[in-house]
Amino acid sequence: MRFLLGGYTADMDGRASGLGMLLAGAPDETSAGGALAFAGDVAAADSPSWLAPHTVAPGDVVYAALENRRQVQAFRRTGEAKFVPLGAAVPAGEAVCHVAVSPDGRFLIASCWGDGRVIRMDLDAAGRPSSPVTAPAAVDPYGPDAASAPASAGDIDLVAAARALREAAGDEYAHLVPDHDVAAEAETGAETDGARPSRAHQAVFLPGGLIATTDLGYDVVRFWRDGGDGGSGLRPVQQVTLPKGSGPRHMVWHPSGHLYVVTELSCELFVLAPSVDGTWRLVGGTPLGAGTLPGDSAAELALARDGQFVYAGVRGSNTLATLRVRGAGDEVAPVALVDAGVDWPRHHVVVRDILLVAGQLSDDVASLTLDLRTGVPGRVRHRADAPSPTCLLPIR
């Protein structure tokens, strides 16, 4: 099986030199359980840190977020192991870190960590991007320009819940409870200069034409609808506020209709759900596991093939969190926190019963077998050297 590898190049202190290719077993296999091998570069590019396929021509046209160049570049496949630029690179925002393509292939959305911009770009019939339009900027719900933010989000009063959990847990286990109540008390009466930066990080296309984006700096998930072609950009619909300082990073849509959000800074998983009137609200959440450490930062989020488990990468302690989906999809519960087998697990993908994880700082990709009963990843099965990998994209 073939995978394209995004990575950091010298302009971002990495060792990659462009888009790479990883083989998992034979190229024509549909399983990723075979031995891993780095097959070299397929295209030159400067820090293509995130890769996304064209939804109409997956594997033949891919898009790279050239993070340091502040550009999005399309690439067209010209052979089994060669891609060439498709059109010119299109300007985006500072530290563009994610690209997502609409299901109908009409446009893409670029998310920019450096300046918080969410940018829509048209795609022509061949897949070339153009006409970037920046969406309305986010507003910090906890900042001086916003109304006083409540201590609750959706139907859950996070401060009250944390206090109740802490009392029930007792002194021995109180440290395992997220400190939403402690943070709220510390902020009472404190001055703020409103200097928190906006940090857009990901876009996900949801059923019914809705689009969700995360802002890691402002702790919000924003919802949009496309304004159509002709430069009208994205139309804001709603936003859901998460706890201050949690840092929503990446999301996955669950077949139950729920949206799972992993928070980089607090290492938690939150569950969002649509109400009868179509508005979204926060309905649940949990820490990724009792073994996360101070200073850890969560990275990618991925679903098991059957949707019964969710996997989150944790950088710092270099672990993978397994969480079980319960109820109607509105509940998630930690199962295990295991060694990721790499240093700085930046990204991971699930292919059947195999989890592939990219170690950005260890310059390698490792494969782990998933236990079909417990859902927990086992020890490293195969490993391949790969320079500064940041993204894994399966291709035909």
Short mmCIF file of C-alpha atoms in Angstrom, two decimals:
data_model
loop_
_atom_site.label_atom_id
_atom_site.label_comp_id
_atom_site.label_asym_id
_atom_site.label_seq_id
_atom_site.Cartn_x
_atom_site.Cartn_y
_atom_site.Cartn_z
CA MET A 1 0.00 0.00 0.00
CA ARG A 2 1.24 3.50 -0.83
CA PHE A 3 1.21 6.59 1.38
CA LEU A 4 2.31 10.12 0.60
CA LEU A 5 4.33 11.73 3.36
CA GLY A 6 4.21 15.39 4.23
CA GLY A 7 7.12 16.74 6.21
CA TYR A 8 9.20 19.65 7.40
CA THR A 9 12.11 20.72 5.22
CA ALA A 10 15.13 22.88 6.08
CA ASP A 11 13.08 26.08 6.09
CA MET A 12 11.36 24.74 9.23
CA ASP A 13 14.35 22.92 10.70
CA GLY A 14 13.33 19.56 9.25
CA ARG A 15 15.12 16.90 7.21
CA ALA A 16 12.56 16.26 4.49
CA SER A 17 13.05 17.62 0.97
CA GLY A 18 9.48 17.46 -0.32
CA LEU A 19 6.62 15.03 -0.65
CA GLY A 20 7.80 11.52 0.14
CA MET A 21 6.35 8.07 -0.45
CA LEU A 22 6.00 5.28 2.08
CA LEU A 23 5.31 1.65 1.15
CA ALA A 24 3.49 -0.67 3.54
CA GLY A 25 3.98 -4.12 2.09
CA ALA A 26 3.54 -4.47 -1.65
CA PRO A 27 2.29 -1.33 -3.46
CA ASP A 28 -0.85 -3.06 -4.75
CA GLU A 29 -1.91 -4.48 -1.37
CA THR A 30 -4.99 -3.04 0.32
CA SER A 31 -3.64 -3.72 3.81
CA ALA A 32 -0.95 -1.72 5.58
CA GLY A 33 0.28 -4.66 7.64
CA GLY A 34 3.42 -5.38 5.64
CA ALA A 35 6.98 -4.15 6.17
CA LEU A 36 7.45 -0.40 5.86
CA ALA A 37 9.89 1.24 3.46
CA PHE A 38 10.56 4.87 2.59
CA ALA A 39 10.64 5.01 -1.22
CA GLY A 40 12.07 8.52 -1.54
CA ASP A 41 10.61 11.80 -2.76
CA VAL A 42 7.87 12.10 -5.34
CA ALA A 43 7.91 15.92 -5.61
CA ALA A 44 10.07 18.78 -4.35
CA ALA A 45 8.33 21.22 -1.99
CA ASP A 46 9.12 23.45 0.97
CA SER A 47 7.63 22.07 4.21
CA PRO A 48 4.45 20.44 2.85
CA SER A 49 3.27 19.82 6.41
CA TRP A 50 -0.29 18.75 5.54
CA LEU A 51 -1.59 16.86 2.50
CA ALA A 52 -5.19 16.47 1.33
CA PRO A 53 -6.60 14.56 -1.65
CA HIS A 54 -8.94 15.95 -4.26
CA THR A 55 -12.30 14.39 -3.46
CA VAL A 56 -13.24 13.72 -7.09
CA ALA A 57 -9.80 12.55 -8.21
CA PRO A 58 -8.22 11.15 -5.01
CA GLY A 59 -4.64 10.03 -5.47
CA ASP A 60 -4.31 11.85 -8.80
CA VAL A 61 -4.47 15.40 -7.43
CA VAL A 62 -3.30 16.33 -3.93
CA TYR A 63 -2.91 19.62 -2.09
CA ALA A 64 -0.07 20.61 0.19
CA ALA A 65 -0.02 23.29 2.86
CA LEU A 66 3.41 24.87 2.38
CA GLU A 67 3.53 26.07 5.96
CA ASN A 68 6.48 28.43 5.99
CA ARG A 69 5.77 29.82 2.50
CA ARG A 70 2.18 30.68 3.45
CA GLN A 71 0.92 28.98 0.30
CA VAL A 72 -1.24 26.11 -0.91
CA GLN A 73 0.16 24.10 -3.83
CA ALA A 74 -1.70 21.53 -5.93
CA PHE A 75 0.20 18.53 -7.33
CA ARG A 76 -0.82 16.23 -10.17
CA ARG A 77 0.26 12.61 -10.39
CA THR A 78 2.23 11.76 -13.53
CA GLY A 79 3.41 8.25 -12.60
CA GLU A 80 3.28 5.71 -9.82
CA ALA A 81 5.94 7.61 -7.90
CA LYS A 82 5.97 11.11 -9.35
CA PHE A 83 3.91 14.26 -8.81
CA VAL A 84 4.34 17.66 -10.48
CA PRO A 85 2.93 21.08 -9.55
CA LEU A 86 -0.54 21.75 -10.92
CA GLY A 87 -0.71 25.47 -11.50
CA ALA A 88 0.92 28.11 -9.37
CA ALA A 89 0.98 28.13 -5.58
CA VAL A 90 -1.83 30.24 -4.10
CA PRO A 91 -1.19 32.66 -1.22
CA ALA A 92 -2.74 31.70 2.12
CA GLY A 93 -2.10 32.93 5.65
CA GLU A 94 0.76 32.73 8.10
CA ALA A 95 1.73 29.15 9.03
CA VAL A 96 -0.96 27.52 6.90
CA CYS A 97 -1.21 24.09 8.50
CA HIS A 98 -4.27 22.31 7.08
CA VAL A 99 -6.19 21.90 3.84
CA ALA A 100 -9.59 20.25 3.33
CA VAL A 101 -11.43 19.75 0.02
CA SER A 102 -15.22 19.97 -0.34
CA PRO A 103 -17.00 16.68 -1.12
CA ASP A 104 -18.01 17.94 -4.58
CA GLY A 105 -14.48 19.14 -5.37
CA ARG A 106 -15.56 22.75 -6.03
CA PHE A 107 -13.40 24.43 -3.40
CA LEU A 108 -10.97 23.91 -0.54
CA ILE A 109 -10.45 25.49 2.84
CA ALA A 110 -7.03 26.35 4.24
CA SER A 111 -6.55 26.87 7.98
CA CYS A 112 -3.70 29.08 9.18
CA TRP A 113 -2.18 28.62 12.62
CA GLY A 114 -0.05 31.77 12.52
CA ASP A 115 -2.72 34.43 11.99
CA GLY A 116 -5.97 32.52 12.53
CA ARG A 117 -7.19 32.92 8.96
CA VAL A 118 -9.71 30.53 7.42
CA ILE A 119 -9.42 30.82 3.64
CA ARG A 120 -11.68 29.51 0.87
CA MET A 121 -10.21 28.79 -2.58
CA ASP A 122 -12.06 27.87 -5.77
CA LEU A 123 -11.01 24.71 -7.62
CA ASP A 124 -11.35 24.48 -11.41
CA ALA A 125 -12.26 21.33 -13.35
CA ALA A 126 -8.64 20.16 -13.30
CA GLY A 127 -8.26 20.83 -9.56
CA ARG A 128 -6.23 24.04 -9.72
CA PRO A 129 -6.90 26.35 -6.74
CA SER A 130 -7.46 30.09 -7.15
CA SER A 131 -9.35 33.12 -5.82
CA PRO A 132 -8.54 32.96 -2.10
CA VAL A 133 -11.14 34.64 0.11
CA THR A 134 -10.56 35.07 3.84
CA ALA A 135 -13.54 34.25 6.07
CA PRO A 136 -14.64 36.60 8.87
CA ALA A 137 -12.10 36.62 11.68
CA ALA A 138 -12.79 34.84 14.94
CA VAL A 139 -13.55 36.76 18.12
CA ASP A 140 -12.14 35.56 21.41
CA PRO A 141 -15.15 34.63 23.59
CA TYR A 142 -12.97 35.13 26.66
CA GLY A 143 -11.44 38.40 25.48
CA PRO A 144 -12.24 42.01 26.40
CA ASP A 145 -14.14 42.58 23.14
CA ALA A 146 -16.61 39.76 23.80
CA ALA A 147 -19.47 39.57 26.25
CA SER A 148 -18.55 37.95 29.54
CA ALA A 149 -18.17 34.27 28.67
CA PRO A 150 -20.17 31.82 30.78
CA ALA A 151 -18.38 29.06 32.63
CA SER A 152 -20.47 26.54 30.75
CA ALA A 153 -20.58 25.36 27.15
CA GLY A 154 -23.63 23.79 25.59
CA ASP A 155 -25.67 22.02 28.27
CA ILE A 156 -22.71 21.27 30.53
CA ASP A 157 -21.52 23.57 33.31
CA LEU A 158 -17.87 22.59 33.22
CA VAL A 159 -16.89 24.41 36.39
CA ALA A 160 -19.69 22.87 38.45
CA ALA A 161 -19.02 19.45 36.97
CA ALA A 162 -15.31 19.65 37.78
CA ARG A 163 -16.02 20.66 41.37
CA ALA A 164 -18.50 17.79 41.81
CA LEU A 165 -16.10 15.28 40.31
CA ARG A 166 -13.27 16.50 42.51
CA GLU A 167 -15.37 16.11 45.65
CA ALA A 168 -16.52 12.63 44.62
CA ALA A 169 -13.01 11.50 43.66
CA GLY A 170 -11.44 12.47 46.97
CA ASP A 171 -7.86 13.58 47.56
CA GLU A 172 -6.31 10.43 46.10
CA TYR A 173 -7.82 10.85 42.63
CA ALA A 174 -8.65 14.56 42.50
CA HIS A 175 -5.59 15.25 40.35
CA LEU A 176 -7.18 13.26 37.49
CA VAL A 177 -10.10 15.68 37.19
CA PRO A 178 -9.68 18.45 34.54
CA ASP A 179 -8.97 21.73 36.35
CA HIS A 180 -11.75 23.82 34.80
CA ASP A 181 -12.86 24.94 38.26
CA VAL A 182 -9.31 25.79 39.35
CA ALA A 183 -8.69 27.78 36.18
CA ALA A 184 -11.96 29.66 36.59
CA GLU A 185 -11.17 30.60 40.18
CA ALA A 186 -7.66 31.73 39.25
CA GLU A 187 -9.05 33.99 36.53
CA THR A 188 -11.59 35.68 38.79
CA GLY A 189 -10.55 39.30 39.22
CA ALA A 190 -7.46 38.84 37.07
CA GLU A 191 -6.64 41.43 34.45
CA THR A 192 -6.38 40.45 30.82
CA ASP A 193 -4.78 42.35 27.98
CA GLY A 194 -6.70 40.46 25.31
CA ALA A 195 -3.46 39.32 23.71
CA ARG A 196 -4.51 35.73 23.02
CA PRO A 197 -3.80 34.91 19.35
CA SER A 198 -6.28 33.33 16.98
CA ARG A 199 -5.00 29.94 15.73
CA ALA A 200 -7.12 28.30 13.04
CA HIS A 201 -6.08 24.66 12.73
CA GLN A 202 -8.51 22.42 10.82
CA ALA A 203 -11.65 22.30 8.70
CA VAL A 204 -14.05 19.34 8.45
CA PHE A 205 -16.93 18.99 6.00
CA LEU A 206 -20.07 17.68 7.67
CA PRO A 207 -23.23 16.17 6.16
CA GLY A 208 -25.77 18.65 4.85
CA GLY A 209 -23.23 21.14 3.56
CA LEU A 210 -22.06 22.35 6.96
CA ILE A 211 -18.38 23.07 7.63
CA ALA A 212 -16.67 23.06 11.03
CA THR A 213 -13.35 24.75 11.81
CA THR A 214 -11.26 24.86 14.98
CA ASP A 215 -9.56 27.87 16.51
CA LEU A 216 -6.92 26.58 18.91
CA GLY A 217 -6.09 30.02 20.26
CA TYR A 218 -9.64 31.20 20.95
CA ASP A 219 -11.01 27.81 22.15
CA VAL A 220 -13.91 27.74 19.70
CA VAL A 221 -15.34 25.46 17.03
CA ARG A 222 -16.97 27.56 14.32
CA PHE A 223 -19.62 26.40 11.86
CA TRP A 224 -20.04 27.73 8.33
CA ARG A 225 -21.92 27.36 5.08
CA ASP A 226 -20.39 27.99 1.71
CA GLY A 227 -21.42 31.21 0.07
CA GLY A 228 -20.91 29.75 -3.41
CA ASP A 229 -18.56 30.64 -6.23
CA GLY A 230 -17.77 34.18 -7.26
CA GLY A 231 -15.74 35.31 -4.29
CA SER A 232 -18.48 35.29 -1.65
CA GLY A 233 -16.46 33.03 0.65
CA LEU A 234 -17.80 31.33 3.77
CA ARG A 235 -20.87 32.42 5.75
CA PRO A 236 -20.64 32.03 9.55
CA VAL A 237 -23.52 30.12 11.15
CA GLN A 238 -22.60 29.45 14.77
CA GLN A 239 -19.76 28.79 17.16
CA VAL A 240 -19.38 26.54 20.19
CA THR A 241 -17.07 27.69 22.99
CA LEU A 242 -14.85 25.18 24.76
CA PRO A 243 -13.11 25.71 28.12
CA LYS A 244 -10.56 28.49 28.17
CA GLY A 245 -7.07 27.26 27.42
CA SER A 246 -8.20 23.85 26.11
CA GLY A 247 -7.00 24.49 22.54
CA PRO A 248 -9.29 22.63 20.10
CA ARG A 249 -7.03 21.24 17.37
CA HIS A 250 -8.48 18.45 15.23
CA MET A 251 -11.90 16.85 14.75
CA VAL A 252 -13.49 13.73 13.31
CA TRP A 253 -17.13 13.23 12.40
CA HIS A 254 -18.61 10.03 13.84
CA PRO A 255 -21.27 8.04 11.90
CA SER A 256 -23.61 8.55 14.87
CA GLY A 257 -23.78 12.23 13.87
CA HIS A 258 -21.50 13.52 16.64
CA LEU A 259 -18.38 15.59 16.17
CA TYR A 260 -15.33 14.66 18.27
CA VAL A 261 -12.81 17.39 19.06
CA VAL A 262 -9.36 16.78 20.56
CA THR A 263 -7.82 19.67 22.48
CA GLU A 264 -4.10 20.18 22.08
CA LEU A 265 -3.43 22.05 25.30
CA SER A 266 -5.66 20.27 27.84
CA CYS A 267 -5.41 16.80 26.23
CA GLU A 268 -9.15 16.15 26.30
CA LEU A 269 -11.76 14.84 23.90
CA PHE A 270 -15.04 16.76 23.62
CA VAL A 271 -18.25 15.62 21.96
CA LEU A 272 -20.47 18.03 20.02
CA ALA A 273 -23.95 17.19 18.75
CA PRO A 274 -26.61 18.92 16.66
CA SER A 275 -29.90 19.89 18.31
CA VAL A 276 -33.30 19.45 16.69
CA ASP A 277 -33.11 22.99 15.34
CA GLY A 278 -29.71 22.30 13.76
CA THR A 279 -27.59 24.24 16.24
CA TRP A 280 -24.60 22.49 17.74
CA ARG A 281 -23.84 22.11 21.42
CA LEU A 282 -21.32 20.47 23.71
CA VAL A 283 -22.74 17.23 25.14
CA GLY A 284 -19.76 15.46 26.70
CA GLY A 285 -16.05 15.18 27.19
CA THR A 286 -13.26 13.33 28.94
CA PRO A 287 -9.50 13.53 29.56
CA LEU A 288 -7.53 11.40 27.10
CA GLY A 289 -6.17 9.30 29.97
CA ALA A 290 -4.72 9.36 33.46
CA GLY A 291 -1.17 9.00 32.13
CA THR A 292 -0.84 12.27 30.25
CA LEU A 293 1.85 14.55 31.66
CA PRO A 294 2.14 18.30 32.25
CA GLY A 295 3.36 19.87 29.02
CA ASP A 296 1.89 17.16 26.79
CA SER A 297 0.12 18.31 23.64
CA ALA A 298 -2.46 16.30 21.71
CA ALA A 299 -2.11 16.05 17.95
CA GLU A 300 -4.20 13.94 15.57
CA LEU A 301 -7.54 12.19 16.04
CA ALA A 302 -8.68 9.12 14.09
CA LEU A 303 -11.53 6.60 14.21
CA ALA A 304 -11.31 2.83 14.15
CA ARG A 305 -12.79 1.28 11.02
CA ASP A 306 -15.97 0.24 12.84
CA GLY A 307 -16.26 3.53 14.73
CA GLN A 308 -16.14 1.86 18.14
CA PHE A 309 -12.83 3.44 19.16
CA VAL A 310 -11.12 6.81 18.81
CA TYR A 311 -7.33 7.27 18.78
CA ALA A 312 -5.53 10.46 19.81
CA GLY A 313 -1.79 11.08 19.56
CA VAL A 314 -0.07 12.76 22.52
CA ARG A 315 3.26 14.49 21.97
CA GLY A 316 5.67 14.89 24.85
CA SER A 317 4.96 11.62 26.63
CA ASN A 318 4.77 10.15 23.09
CA THR A 319 1.71 8.04 23.63
CA LEU A 320 -1.48 6.99 21.85
CA ALA A 321 -4.77 7.31 23.69
CA THR A 322 -7.54 4.81 22.97
CA LEU A 323 -11.09 5.84 23.83
CA ARG A 324 -14.22 3.72 23.47
CA VAL A 325 -17.40 5.17 21.96
CA ARG A 326 -20.43 4.50 24.15
CA GLY A 327 -24.15 5.13 24.13
CA ALA A 328 -25.47 6.69 20.96
CA GLY A 329 -22.05 8.14 20.18
CA ASP A 330 -22.46 10.94 22.71
CA GLU A 331 -20.14 9.32 25.25
CA VAL A 332 -16.43 8.51 25.05
CA ALA A 333 -14.40 6.79 27.75
CA PRO A 334 -10.62 6.33 28.05
CA VAL A 335 -9.46 2.74 27.61
CA ALA A 336 -5.66 2.87 27.53
CA LEU A 337 -2.66 5.10 26.98
CA VAL A 338 0.18 3.21 25.27
CA ASP A 339 3.64 3.93 23.90
CA ALA A 340 3.42 5.38 20.38
CA GLY A 341 6.76 3.85 19.43
CA VAL A 342 8.00 7.16 17.96
CA ASP A 343 9.18 10.55 19.16
CA TRP A 344 6.57 13.31 18.75
CA PRO A 345 3.61 11.43 17.18
CA ARG A 346 2.46 14.22 14.89
CA HIS A 347 -0.03 12.29 12.77
CA HIS A 348 -1.56 8.82 12.50
CA VAL A 349 -3.97 6.92 10.29
CA VAL A 350 -5.97 3.73 10.75
CA VAL A 351 -6.06 1.16 7.94
CA ARG A 352 -8.15 -1.84 8.92
CA ASP A 353 -6.38 -3.33 11.97
CA ILE A 354 -3.17 -1.31 11.51
CA LEU A 355 -2.34 2.09 12.99
CA LEU A 356 0.47 3.98 11.26
CA VAL A 357 2.05 6.81 13.22
CA ALA A 358 4.48 9.48 12.02
CA GLY A 359 7.29 10.39 14.43
CA GLN A 360 8.25 13.95 13.53
CA LEU A 361 11.30 14.15 15.81
CA SER A 362 12.45 10.53 15.51
CA ASP A 363 12.40 10.70 11.70
CA ASP A 364 10.40 7.51 11.26
CA VAL A 365 7.01 5.92 10.71
CA ALA A 366 5.89 2.94 12.79
CA SER A 367 3.01 0.49 12.38
CA LEU A 368 1.13 -0.99 15.32
CA THR A 369 -1.47 -3.75 15.24
CA LEU A 370 -4.84 -2.93 16.78
CA ASP A 371 -6.43 -5.49 19.07
CA LEU A 372 -9.85 -6.07 17.50
CA ARG A 373 -11.43 -6.84 20.88
CA THR A 374 -10.02 -4.09 23.09
CA GLY A 375 -9.14 -1.62 20.33
CA VAL A 376 -5.75 -0.94 21.94
CA PRO A 377 -2.61 -0.62 19.76
CA GLY A 378 0.09 -3.20 20.46
CA ARG A 379 3.84 -2.92 20.18
CA VAL A 380 5.59 -1.66 17.06
CA ARG A 381 5.24 -4.18 14.27
CA HIS A 382 7.29 -2.50 11.55
CA ARG A 383 9.31 0.69 11.30
CA ALA A 384 10.89 2.73 8.50
CA ASP A 385 13.18 5.76 8.56
CA ALA A 386 11.46 8.81 7.07
CA PRO A 387 12.64 12.44 7.31
CA SER A 388 10.61 14.70 9.64
CA PRO A 389 7.19 13.23 8.76
CA THR A 390 4.14 15.33 9.66
CA CYS A 391 1.31 13.80 7.60
CA LEU A 392 0.36 10.40 6.15
CA LEU A 393 -1.98 10.25 3.15
CA PRO A 394 -3.10 6.87 1.73
CA ILE A 395 -3.16 6.78 -2.09
CA ARG A 396 -3.90 4.14 -4.70
#
